[in-house]
Amino acid sequence: MSAVPPRPPAPARSRPSAQSRPPAQSRPPAQSRPPAQSRPPAQSRPPAQSRPPALVRSSAQSQPAVQPRPPAQSRCALLVAGLTAAALVAASACGTTTGPTRSATHADEQAHAASTSPAAHPLPSPAAAPGTGHHPGTGVGAASAPAALTSDGLTQADGVRLVAATTTLTPDQPTAFAFQIQGSDGGAITSFTPDQDELMHLYLIRSDLTGFQHVHPTMAPGGTWTAHLAATPSGFYRAYVSFRTRIAGRDTPLVLSQLIAVPGPAVPVPLPAPSGLGAVDGYTLTLGAPQGMPVAGMTRPITVMVTRDGRPVTDLQPYLSSYAHVSAFHEGDLAFAHLHPEGSTGAGRGGPDLAFAANLPRAGNWRLFIQFQTAGILHTAAVTVPVA
């Protein structure tokens, strides 16, 4: 029996082995799918700045990982808008203040004048008067006081300033005008020395040299003065305060002033021509110049003779330590001067002749207001005097 040849080993199965299958790698890998990054990134959305501002929140989920900066033009626009808004807020927060503490410029006063002057027949504004030579912060009144005074009618001098509660008065109504005299520390001064029987003199004059008032304010314990003014017609005015106080240990006379506006239509009154005669309440005042016509910057005597019905008046009563008080205002810029009486009143009656030392600091027409008293009644006459 022949030997059975050995059976050849079984051949490998014909089914493909696991290795013969296409490897897993041959399948499209997960990476071949569009990656998450291929989606439009969050950065492509409009930046948060484009949303309404009220909706902007600092939430990390709503913002992309890296927030794109807006273009330079957008940044500039946002910056300009922010600055504009800030400027508008600042402007709206700026209100008007009361009085010379703000030290208004010449343009400020002209703007204020334009808002209160009438459209037709406006009175000239002192702020725009020619030839004032004024300080930029006051608007009017340069060399407006005699040489004996250390101030010329500016809002402040020697560290002392006039601070008014208001610079606008109600037309045609009596007004209580309140103010303080403040020192360099900003506090109200309460110590004053009497000058011609009074601690404080306040003068009010309209820009056409009408509406003259001379009153004596009263001071409250805290240093606030109140001047009771008669009804004032519409127009522009200058208020002057004259007083004495101690500065650096010395008793010092000062004159300070403030521009006042009374709103409403106003018609200027022409200045009467220069004349040596004045009249009031049946009295006639005749002016004389023993040493000639007054000259700017020089002291010259001026005499006044008071008569009534052609007869000399000899029953003048003392008023402010003299038989007459004279205030002078310059045409155009309202510069102020005070004419000092010569001699004393004594215990008797005065008149008919009075004398004053006149030192008027500039050439042109001056309006003199002469106040005298008889039988307890105060009279005020006005005379125009030319100065060479």
Tab-separated table of C-alpha atoms in Angstrom, residues 192-201 242-244:
chain	number	residue	atom	x	y	z
A	192	PHE	CA	-15.894	150.279	57.169
A	193	THR	CA	-15.086	153.870	58.083
A	194	PRO	CA	-17.756	156.587	57.732
A	195	ASP	CA	-17.224	158.913	54.778
A	196	GLN	CA	-19.357	162.062	54.639
A	197	ASP	CA	-21.602	160.724	57.415
A	198	GLU	CA	-22.243	157.354	55.715
A	199	LEU	CA	-20.485	153.982	55.589
A	200	MET	CA	-21.480	153.363	51.978
A	201	HIS	CA	-22.578	155.509	49.037
A	242	SER	CA	-17.905	154.545	47.309
A	243	PHE	CA	-16.566	153.622	50.756
A	244	ARG	CA	-13.552	153.502	53.059
